[in-house]
Coordinates of C-alpha atoms and ligand atoms in Angstrom, one line a residue:
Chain A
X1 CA 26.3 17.0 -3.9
X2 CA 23.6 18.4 -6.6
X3 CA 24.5 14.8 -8.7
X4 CA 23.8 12.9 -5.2
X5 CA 20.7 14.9 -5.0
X6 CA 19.5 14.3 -8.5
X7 CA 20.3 10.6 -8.6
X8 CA 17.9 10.4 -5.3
X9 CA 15.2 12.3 -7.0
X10 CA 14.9 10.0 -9.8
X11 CA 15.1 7.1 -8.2
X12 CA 12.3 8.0 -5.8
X13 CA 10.2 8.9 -8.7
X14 CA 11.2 5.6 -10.1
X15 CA 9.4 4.1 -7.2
X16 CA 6.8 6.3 -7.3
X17 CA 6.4 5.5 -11.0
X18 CA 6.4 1.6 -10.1
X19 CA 3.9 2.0 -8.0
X20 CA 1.3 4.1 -9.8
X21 CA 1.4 2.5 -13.2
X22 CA 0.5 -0.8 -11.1
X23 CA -2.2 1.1 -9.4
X24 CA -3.6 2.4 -12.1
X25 CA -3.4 -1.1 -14.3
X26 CA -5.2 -2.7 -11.3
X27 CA -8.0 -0.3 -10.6
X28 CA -9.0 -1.4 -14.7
X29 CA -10.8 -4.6 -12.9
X30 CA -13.0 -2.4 -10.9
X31 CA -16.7 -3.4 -11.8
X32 CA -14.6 -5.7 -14.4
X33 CA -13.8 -8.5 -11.5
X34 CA -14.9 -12.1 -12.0
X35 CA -16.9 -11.5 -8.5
X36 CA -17.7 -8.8 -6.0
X37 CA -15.2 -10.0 -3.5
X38 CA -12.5 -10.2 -6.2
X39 CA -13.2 -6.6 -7.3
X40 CA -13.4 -5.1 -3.6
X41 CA -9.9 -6.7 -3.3
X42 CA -8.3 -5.7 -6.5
X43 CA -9.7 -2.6 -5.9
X44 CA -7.7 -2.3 -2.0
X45 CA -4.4 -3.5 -4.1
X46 CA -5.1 -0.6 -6.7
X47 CA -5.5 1.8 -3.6
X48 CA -2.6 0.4 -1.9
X49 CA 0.1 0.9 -4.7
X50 CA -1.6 4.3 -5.1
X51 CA -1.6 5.5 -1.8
X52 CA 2.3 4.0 -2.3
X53 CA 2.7 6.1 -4.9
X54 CA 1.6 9.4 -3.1
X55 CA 3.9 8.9 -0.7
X56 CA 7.1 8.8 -2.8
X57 CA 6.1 11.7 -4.5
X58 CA 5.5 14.0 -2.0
X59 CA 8.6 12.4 -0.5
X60 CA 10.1 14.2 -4.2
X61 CA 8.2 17.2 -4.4
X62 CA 9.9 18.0 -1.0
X63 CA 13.2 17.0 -2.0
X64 CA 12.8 19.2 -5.1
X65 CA 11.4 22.1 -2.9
X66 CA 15.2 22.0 -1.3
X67 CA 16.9 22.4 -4.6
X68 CA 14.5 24.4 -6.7
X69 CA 12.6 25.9 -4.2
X70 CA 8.7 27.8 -5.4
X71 CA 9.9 26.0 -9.3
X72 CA 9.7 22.4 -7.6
X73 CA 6.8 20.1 -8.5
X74 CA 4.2 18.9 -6.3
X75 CA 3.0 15.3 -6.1
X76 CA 0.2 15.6 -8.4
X77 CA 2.1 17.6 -11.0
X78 CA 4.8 14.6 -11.1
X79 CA 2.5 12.5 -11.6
X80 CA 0.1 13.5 -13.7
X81 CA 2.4 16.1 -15.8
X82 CA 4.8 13.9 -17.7
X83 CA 5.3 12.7 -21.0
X84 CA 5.5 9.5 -21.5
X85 CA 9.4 9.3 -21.5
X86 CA 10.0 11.0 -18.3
X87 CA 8.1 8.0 -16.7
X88 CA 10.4 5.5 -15.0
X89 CA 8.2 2.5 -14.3
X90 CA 9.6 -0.9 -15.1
X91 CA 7.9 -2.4 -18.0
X92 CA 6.4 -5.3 -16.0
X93 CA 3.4 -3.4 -14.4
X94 CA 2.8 -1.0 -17.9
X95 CA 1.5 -4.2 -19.8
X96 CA -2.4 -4.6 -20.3
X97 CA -4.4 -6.2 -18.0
X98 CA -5.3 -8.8 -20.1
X99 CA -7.0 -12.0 -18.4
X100 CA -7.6 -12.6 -14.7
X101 CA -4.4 -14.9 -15.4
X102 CA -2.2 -12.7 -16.7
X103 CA -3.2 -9.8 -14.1
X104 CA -2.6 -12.7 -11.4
X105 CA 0.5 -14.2 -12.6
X106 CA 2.0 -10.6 -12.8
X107 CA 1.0 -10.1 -9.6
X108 CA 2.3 -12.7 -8.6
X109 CA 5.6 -12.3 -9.5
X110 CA 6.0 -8.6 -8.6
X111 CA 4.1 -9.1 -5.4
X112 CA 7.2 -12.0 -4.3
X113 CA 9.7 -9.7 -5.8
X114 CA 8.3 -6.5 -3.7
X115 CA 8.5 -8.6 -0.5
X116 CA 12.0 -8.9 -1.1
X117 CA 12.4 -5.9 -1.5
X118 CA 11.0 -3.8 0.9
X119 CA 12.3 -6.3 3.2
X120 CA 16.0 -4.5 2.7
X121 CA 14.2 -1.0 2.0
X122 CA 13.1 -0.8 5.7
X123 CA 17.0 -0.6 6.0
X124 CA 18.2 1.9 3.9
X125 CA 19.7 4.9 5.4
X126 CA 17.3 7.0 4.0
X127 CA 14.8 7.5 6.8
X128 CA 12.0 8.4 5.0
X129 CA 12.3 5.9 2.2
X130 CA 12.6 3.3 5.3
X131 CA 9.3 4.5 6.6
X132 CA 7.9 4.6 3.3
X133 CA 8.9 0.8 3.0
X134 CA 8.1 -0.1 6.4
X135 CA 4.1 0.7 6.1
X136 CA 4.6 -1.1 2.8
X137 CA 5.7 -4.1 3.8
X138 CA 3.1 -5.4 5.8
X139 CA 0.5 -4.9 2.8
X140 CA 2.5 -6.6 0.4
X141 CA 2.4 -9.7 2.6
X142 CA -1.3 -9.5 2.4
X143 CA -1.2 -9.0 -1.7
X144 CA 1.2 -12.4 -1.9
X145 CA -1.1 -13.8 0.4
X146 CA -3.6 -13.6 -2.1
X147 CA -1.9 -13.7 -5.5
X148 CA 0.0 -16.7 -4.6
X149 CA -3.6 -18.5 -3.7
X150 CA -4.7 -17.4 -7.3
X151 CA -1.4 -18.8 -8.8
X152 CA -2.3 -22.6 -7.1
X153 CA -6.0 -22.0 -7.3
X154 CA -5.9 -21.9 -11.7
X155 CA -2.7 -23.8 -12.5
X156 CA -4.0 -26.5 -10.1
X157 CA -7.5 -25.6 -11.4
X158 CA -9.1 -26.9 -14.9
X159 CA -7.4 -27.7 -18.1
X160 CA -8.8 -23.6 -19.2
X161 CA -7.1 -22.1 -16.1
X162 CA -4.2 -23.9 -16.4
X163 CA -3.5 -23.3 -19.8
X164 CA -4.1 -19.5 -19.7
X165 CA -2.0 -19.4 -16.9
X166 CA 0.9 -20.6 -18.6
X167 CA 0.3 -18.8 -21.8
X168 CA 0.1 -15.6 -19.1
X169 CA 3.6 -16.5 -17.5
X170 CA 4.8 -17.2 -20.9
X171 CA 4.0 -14.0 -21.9
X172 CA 5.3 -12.1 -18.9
X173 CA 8.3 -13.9 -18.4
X174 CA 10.9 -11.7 -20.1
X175 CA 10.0 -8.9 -18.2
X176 CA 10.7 -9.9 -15.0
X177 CA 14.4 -9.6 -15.7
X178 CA 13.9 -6.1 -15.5
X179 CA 13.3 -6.4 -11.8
X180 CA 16.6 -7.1 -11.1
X181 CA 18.6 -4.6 -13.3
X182 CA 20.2 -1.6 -11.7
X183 CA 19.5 1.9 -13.2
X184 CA 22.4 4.4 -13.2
X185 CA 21.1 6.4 -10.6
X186 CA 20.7 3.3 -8.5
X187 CA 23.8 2.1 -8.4
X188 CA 25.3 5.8 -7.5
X189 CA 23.1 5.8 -4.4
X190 CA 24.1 2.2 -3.4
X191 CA 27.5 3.2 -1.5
X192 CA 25.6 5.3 0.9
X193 CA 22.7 2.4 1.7
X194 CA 20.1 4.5 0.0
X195 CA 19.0 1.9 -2.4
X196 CA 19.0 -1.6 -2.6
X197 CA 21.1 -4.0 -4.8
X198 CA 18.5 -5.7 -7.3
X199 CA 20.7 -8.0 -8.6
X200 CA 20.9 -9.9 -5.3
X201 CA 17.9 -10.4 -4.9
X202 CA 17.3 -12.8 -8.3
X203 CA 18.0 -15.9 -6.7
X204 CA 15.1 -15.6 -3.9
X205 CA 13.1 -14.7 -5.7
X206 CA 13.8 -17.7 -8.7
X207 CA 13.7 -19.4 -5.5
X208 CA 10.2 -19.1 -4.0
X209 CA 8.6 -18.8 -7.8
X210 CA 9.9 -22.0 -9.2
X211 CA 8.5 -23.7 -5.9
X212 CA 5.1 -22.2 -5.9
X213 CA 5.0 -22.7 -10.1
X214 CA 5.8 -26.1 -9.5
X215 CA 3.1 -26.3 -6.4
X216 CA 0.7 -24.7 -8.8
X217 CA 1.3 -27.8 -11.8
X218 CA 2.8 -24.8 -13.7
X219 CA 6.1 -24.7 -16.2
X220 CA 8.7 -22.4 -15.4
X221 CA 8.7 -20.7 -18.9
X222 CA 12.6 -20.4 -20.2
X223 CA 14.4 -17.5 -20.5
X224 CA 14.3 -17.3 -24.3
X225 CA 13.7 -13.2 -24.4
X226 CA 14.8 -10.1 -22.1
X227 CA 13.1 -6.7 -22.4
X228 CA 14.4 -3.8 -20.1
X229 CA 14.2 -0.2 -20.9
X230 CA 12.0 1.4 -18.6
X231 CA 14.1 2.9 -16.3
X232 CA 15.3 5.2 -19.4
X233 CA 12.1 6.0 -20.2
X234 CA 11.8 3.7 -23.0
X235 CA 8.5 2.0 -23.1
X236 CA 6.3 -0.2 -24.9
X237 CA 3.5 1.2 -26.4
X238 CA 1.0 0.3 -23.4
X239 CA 2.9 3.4 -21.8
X240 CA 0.9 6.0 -23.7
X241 CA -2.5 4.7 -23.6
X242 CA -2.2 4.4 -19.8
X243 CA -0.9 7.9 -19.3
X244 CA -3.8 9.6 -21.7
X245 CA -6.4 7.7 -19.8
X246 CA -4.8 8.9 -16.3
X247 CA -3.7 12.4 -17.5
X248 CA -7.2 13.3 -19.0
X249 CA -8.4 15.1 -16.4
X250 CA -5.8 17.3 -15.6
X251 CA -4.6 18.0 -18.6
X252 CA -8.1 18.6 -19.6
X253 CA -9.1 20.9 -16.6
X254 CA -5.9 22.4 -15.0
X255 CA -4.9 22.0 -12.0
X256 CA -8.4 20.7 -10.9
X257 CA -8.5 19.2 -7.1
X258 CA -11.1 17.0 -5.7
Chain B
X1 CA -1.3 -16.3 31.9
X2 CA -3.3 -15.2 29.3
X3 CA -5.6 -13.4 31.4
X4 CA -3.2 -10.9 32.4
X5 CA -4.4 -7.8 30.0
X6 CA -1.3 -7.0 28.4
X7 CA -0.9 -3.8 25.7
X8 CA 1.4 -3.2 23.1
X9 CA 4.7 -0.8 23.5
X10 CA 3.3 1.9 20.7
X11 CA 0.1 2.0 22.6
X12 CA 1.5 2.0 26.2
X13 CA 4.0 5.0 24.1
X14 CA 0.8 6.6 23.3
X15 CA -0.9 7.0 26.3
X16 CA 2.2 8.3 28.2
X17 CA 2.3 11.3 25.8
X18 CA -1.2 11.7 26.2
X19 CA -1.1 11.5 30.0
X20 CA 1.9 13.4 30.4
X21 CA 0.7 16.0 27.8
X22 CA 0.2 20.0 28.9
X23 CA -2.9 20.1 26.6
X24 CA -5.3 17.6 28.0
X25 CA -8.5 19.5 27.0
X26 CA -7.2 19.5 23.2
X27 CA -7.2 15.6 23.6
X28 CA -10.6 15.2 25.3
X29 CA -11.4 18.1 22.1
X30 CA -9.9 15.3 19.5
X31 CA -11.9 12.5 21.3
X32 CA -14.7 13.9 19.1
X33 CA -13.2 12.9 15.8
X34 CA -14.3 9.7 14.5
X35 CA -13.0 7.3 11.8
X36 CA -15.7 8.3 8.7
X37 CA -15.7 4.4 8.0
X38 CA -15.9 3.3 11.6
X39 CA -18.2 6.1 13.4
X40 CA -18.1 4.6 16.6
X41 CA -14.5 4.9 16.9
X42 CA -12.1 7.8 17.4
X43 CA -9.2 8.6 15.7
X44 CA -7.7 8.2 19.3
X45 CA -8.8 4.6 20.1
X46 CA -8.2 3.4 16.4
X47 CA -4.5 4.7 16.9
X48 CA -4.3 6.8 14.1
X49 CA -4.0 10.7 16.6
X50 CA -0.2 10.1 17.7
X51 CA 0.4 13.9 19.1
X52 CA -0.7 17.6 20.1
X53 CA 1.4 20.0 20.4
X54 CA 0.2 23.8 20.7
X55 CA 3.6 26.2 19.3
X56 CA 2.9 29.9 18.7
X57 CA -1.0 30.0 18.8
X58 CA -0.8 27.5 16.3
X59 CA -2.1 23.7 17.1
X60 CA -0.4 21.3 15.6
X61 CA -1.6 17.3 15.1
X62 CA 0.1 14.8 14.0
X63 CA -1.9 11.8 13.3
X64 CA -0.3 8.7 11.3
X65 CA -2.4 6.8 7.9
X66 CA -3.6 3.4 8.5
X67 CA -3.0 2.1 5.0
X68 CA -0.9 3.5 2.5
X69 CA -3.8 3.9 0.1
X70 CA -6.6 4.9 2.7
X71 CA -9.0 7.5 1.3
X72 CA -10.4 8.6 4.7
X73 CA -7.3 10.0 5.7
X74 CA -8.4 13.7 4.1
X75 CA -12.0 13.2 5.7
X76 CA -9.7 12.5 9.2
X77 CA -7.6 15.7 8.6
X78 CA -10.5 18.0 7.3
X79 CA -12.5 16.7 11.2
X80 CA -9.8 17.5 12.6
X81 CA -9.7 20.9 11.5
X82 CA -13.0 21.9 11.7
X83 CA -13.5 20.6 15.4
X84 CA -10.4 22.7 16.5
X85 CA -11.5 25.6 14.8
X86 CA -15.0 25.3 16.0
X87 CA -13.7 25.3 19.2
X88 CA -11.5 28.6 18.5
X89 CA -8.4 27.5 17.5
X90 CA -7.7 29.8 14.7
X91 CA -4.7 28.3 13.3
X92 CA -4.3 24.2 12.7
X93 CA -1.8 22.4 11.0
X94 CA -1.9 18.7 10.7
X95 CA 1.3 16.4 10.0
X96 CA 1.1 12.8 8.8
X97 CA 3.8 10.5 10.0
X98 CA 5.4 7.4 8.4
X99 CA 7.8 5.8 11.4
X100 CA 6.5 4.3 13.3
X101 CA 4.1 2.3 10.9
X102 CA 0.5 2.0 12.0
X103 CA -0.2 -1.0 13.0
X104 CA -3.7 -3.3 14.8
X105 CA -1.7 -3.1 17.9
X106 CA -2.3 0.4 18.2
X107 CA -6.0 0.2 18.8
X108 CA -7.0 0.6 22.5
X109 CA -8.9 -2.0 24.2
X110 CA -11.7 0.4 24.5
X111 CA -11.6 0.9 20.7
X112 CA -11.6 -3.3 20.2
X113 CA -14.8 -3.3 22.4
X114 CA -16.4 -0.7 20.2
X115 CA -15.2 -2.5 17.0
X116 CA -16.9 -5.6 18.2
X117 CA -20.2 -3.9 19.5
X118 CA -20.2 -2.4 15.6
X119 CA -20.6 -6.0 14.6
X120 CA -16.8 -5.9 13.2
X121 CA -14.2 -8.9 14.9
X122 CA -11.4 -6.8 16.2
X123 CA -7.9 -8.0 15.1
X124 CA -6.2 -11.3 16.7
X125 CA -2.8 -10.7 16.6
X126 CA -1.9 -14.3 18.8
X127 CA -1.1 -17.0 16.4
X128 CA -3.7 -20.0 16.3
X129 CA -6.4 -17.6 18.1
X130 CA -9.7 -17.7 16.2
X131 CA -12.1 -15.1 14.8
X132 CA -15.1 -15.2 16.9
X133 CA -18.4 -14.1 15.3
X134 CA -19.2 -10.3 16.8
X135 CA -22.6 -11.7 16.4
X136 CA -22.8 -15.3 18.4
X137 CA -19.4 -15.1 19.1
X138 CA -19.2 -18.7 17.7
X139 CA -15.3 -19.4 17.1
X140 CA -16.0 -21.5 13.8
X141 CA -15.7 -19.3 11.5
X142 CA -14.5 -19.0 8.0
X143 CA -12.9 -16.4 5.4
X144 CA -14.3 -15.4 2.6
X145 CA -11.9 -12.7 1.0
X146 CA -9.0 -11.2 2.4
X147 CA -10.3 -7.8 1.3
X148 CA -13.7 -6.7 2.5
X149 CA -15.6 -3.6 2.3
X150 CA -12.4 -1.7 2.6
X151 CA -8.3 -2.0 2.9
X152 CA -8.5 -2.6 6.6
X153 CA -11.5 -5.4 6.5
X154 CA -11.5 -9.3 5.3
X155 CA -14.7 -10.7 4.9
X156 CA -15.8 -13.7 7.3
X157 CA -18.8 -15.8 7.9
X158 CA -19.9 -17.3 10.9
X159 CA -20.7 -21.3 10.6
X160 CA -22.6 -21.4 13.8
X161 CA -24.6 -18.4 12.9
X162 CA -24.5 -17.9 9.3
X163 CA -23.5 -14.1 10.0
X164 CA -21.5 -12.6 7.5
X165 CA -19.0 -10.2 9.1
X166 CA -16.3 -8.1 8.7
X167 CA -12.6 -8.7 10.5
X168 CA -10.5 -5.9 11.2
X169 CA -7.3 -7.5 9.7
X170 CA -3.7 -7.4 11.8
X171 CA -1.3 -5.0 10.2
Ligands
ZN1 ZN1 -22.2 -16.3 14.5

């Protein structure tokens, strides 16, 4: 029962974790965007994935609060209060920013997988991760809406947009396979209809993003390389110099509240 | 057909617990709490104040977010509070609920009107209905970005009128 309850704890974390790191990467643009509209958009995806994030961690702060009662962290302390290895975000959405393209094209590809999904999440047994995934759901077909207008707009665009575009999906690419792989703590929660079975979802998702590439003029890079490792807590080096910039303050002052 | 005013099964759910509620004057009380982005409109018509209950001396709200990420939430819960204990409630506790999702549909007719009056198009939730201009009210209109001012606003502008104006998207 205490394994069960672990196993749930991490893997709402996990989500948590998914969801902040691509918060904070998108809230870089702000004042950074090629236009005001662009950055007042970014910025509401930022805020969405945040505000995502909040929710799965107080979701874990009260499922700690049942095991380890006054010792259990709250929201903020989870995530603002770990080292670098005790974060559980896929690689995908801890890489730079880099060019509109690449922030777009990852986007992109997370934004189709997320659909997916949430789409099953709204069905999981746990109610509150249900919830969680049912408010989420309807903004992620907003943030599609958008990316996948980006993803025709440059690789149908000029010979500069297409090419960084490709260069961006090139580069990308073999993290997405990460998407699809089950953690350990996953998998245990599966039987019950807590989580969701990643795997299945690959060919959708291949699916819709080889048809919109192809819309778009753009290659479907090959699957040359695989990176995973996130999930364990190993990360690329992005992972640190995300976390300092996020963690300054409170390591810096405490405890502080706005 | 389409005339027949029609309302959607969370709002109709709505306004049964608030007309069949024992705490009517905590409700009118509430009525007083805005949206801090939308100060025209109350927390009740935008569909956000879902329930009142009053349980040993203590009052307790339960309102639901609009978007996940929606930073007027606190400012919501913090009116909230400070109304009721203006009004001598001494102990207020406020809950934030996930299921059902907020959604457009909640909005009352009374809080579409207001929306509109504010100069923002209230939500079209019918299928190959257009966005009228609050302005001119013009139906040839055009978007401009998905994401306006804030999470809950795309950015239009009117063709007829030349109006920019904010759309309260359909979630
Ligand atoms: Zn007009």
């Amino acid at each position: 029962m205490k394994d069960k309850q672990d196993d749930l704890i991490n893997y709402v974390i996990a989500l948590g974790d998914d969801s902040l790191i691509l918060g904070q990467r998108l809230s870089e643009w702000c004042y950074h965007a090629p236009f005001l509209e662009e950055d007042l958009a970014l910025a509401n995806v930022a805020l969405d994935f945040i505000g995502r994030a909040q929710m799965f961690y107080e979701y874990a702060s009260q499922l700690e609060t049942r095991v380890l009662k006054e010792n259990a962290r709250s929201a903020d302390q989870i995530a603002f209060l770990r080292d670098t290895r005790d974060y559980r975000n896929l690689l995908i959405v801890e890489l730079p920013i880099g060019d509109f393209a690449f922030t777009m094209a990852r986007q992109f590809t997370v934004d189709v997988f997320n659909q997916l999904y949430l789409q099953q999440l709204v069905n999981s047994t746990d109610s509150t991760l249900a919830a969680i995934a049912g408010k989420a759901i309807k903004e992620t077909d907003y943030h599609l809406r958008r990316s996948q207008e980006w993803m025709l707009r440059l690789g149908d665009g000029t010979d500069e947009s297409h090419q960084r575009m490709e260069k961006a999906l090139k580069e990308l690419w073999g993290y997405t396979a990460e998407l699809f792989t089950m953690s350990a703590y996953e998998t245990a929660l599966l039987r019950d209809g807590i989580s969701i079975d990643r795997t299945a979802l690959c060919s959708d998702w291949r699916k819709i993003v080889t048809e919109l590439l192809q819309q778009a003029t753009l290659k479907v890079p090959s699957d040359e390389w695989q990176v995973t490792g996130g999930r364990e807590g190993l990360h690329t080096e992005h992972q640190g110099d995300i976390l300092a910039k996020m963690q300054y303050l409170q390591r810096t002052y405490p405890g502080l509240e706005w | 057909m389409d005339s027949i005013p029609v309302i959607s099964e969370p709002l109709a759910e709505r306004m049964a617990r608030r007309r069949d509620s024992a705490y009517p004057a905590l409700w009118d009380l509430l009525d007083q709490v805005k949206d801090p982005e939308i100060p025209v409109l109350s927390l009740w018509d935008l569909g956000v104040l879902q329930d009142i209950v009053v349980a040993d001396q203590t009052v307790l709200v339960t309102i639901t977010p609009t978007y996940s990420g929606c930073p007027a939430l606190r400012e919501m819960q913090q009116d909230i509070d400070s109304v009721l204990i203006a009004a001598g409630y001494a102990k207020v506790e406020i809950a934030t609920q996930l299921a059902p999702a907020w959604s457009t549909e909640m909005i009352s007719e009374k809080g579409r009107q207001q929306l509109l009056d504010y100069g923002i198009a209230p939500p079209v939730s019918r299928r190959g209905q257009p966005i009228c201009c609050p302005r001119c009210a013009s139906p040839k209109t055009q978007l401009i970005s998905q994401f306006g001012s804030t999470a809950c606003k795309a950015l239009y502008c009117c063709e007829h009128c030349a109006e920019p104006f904010d759309y309260f998207k359909c979630l």
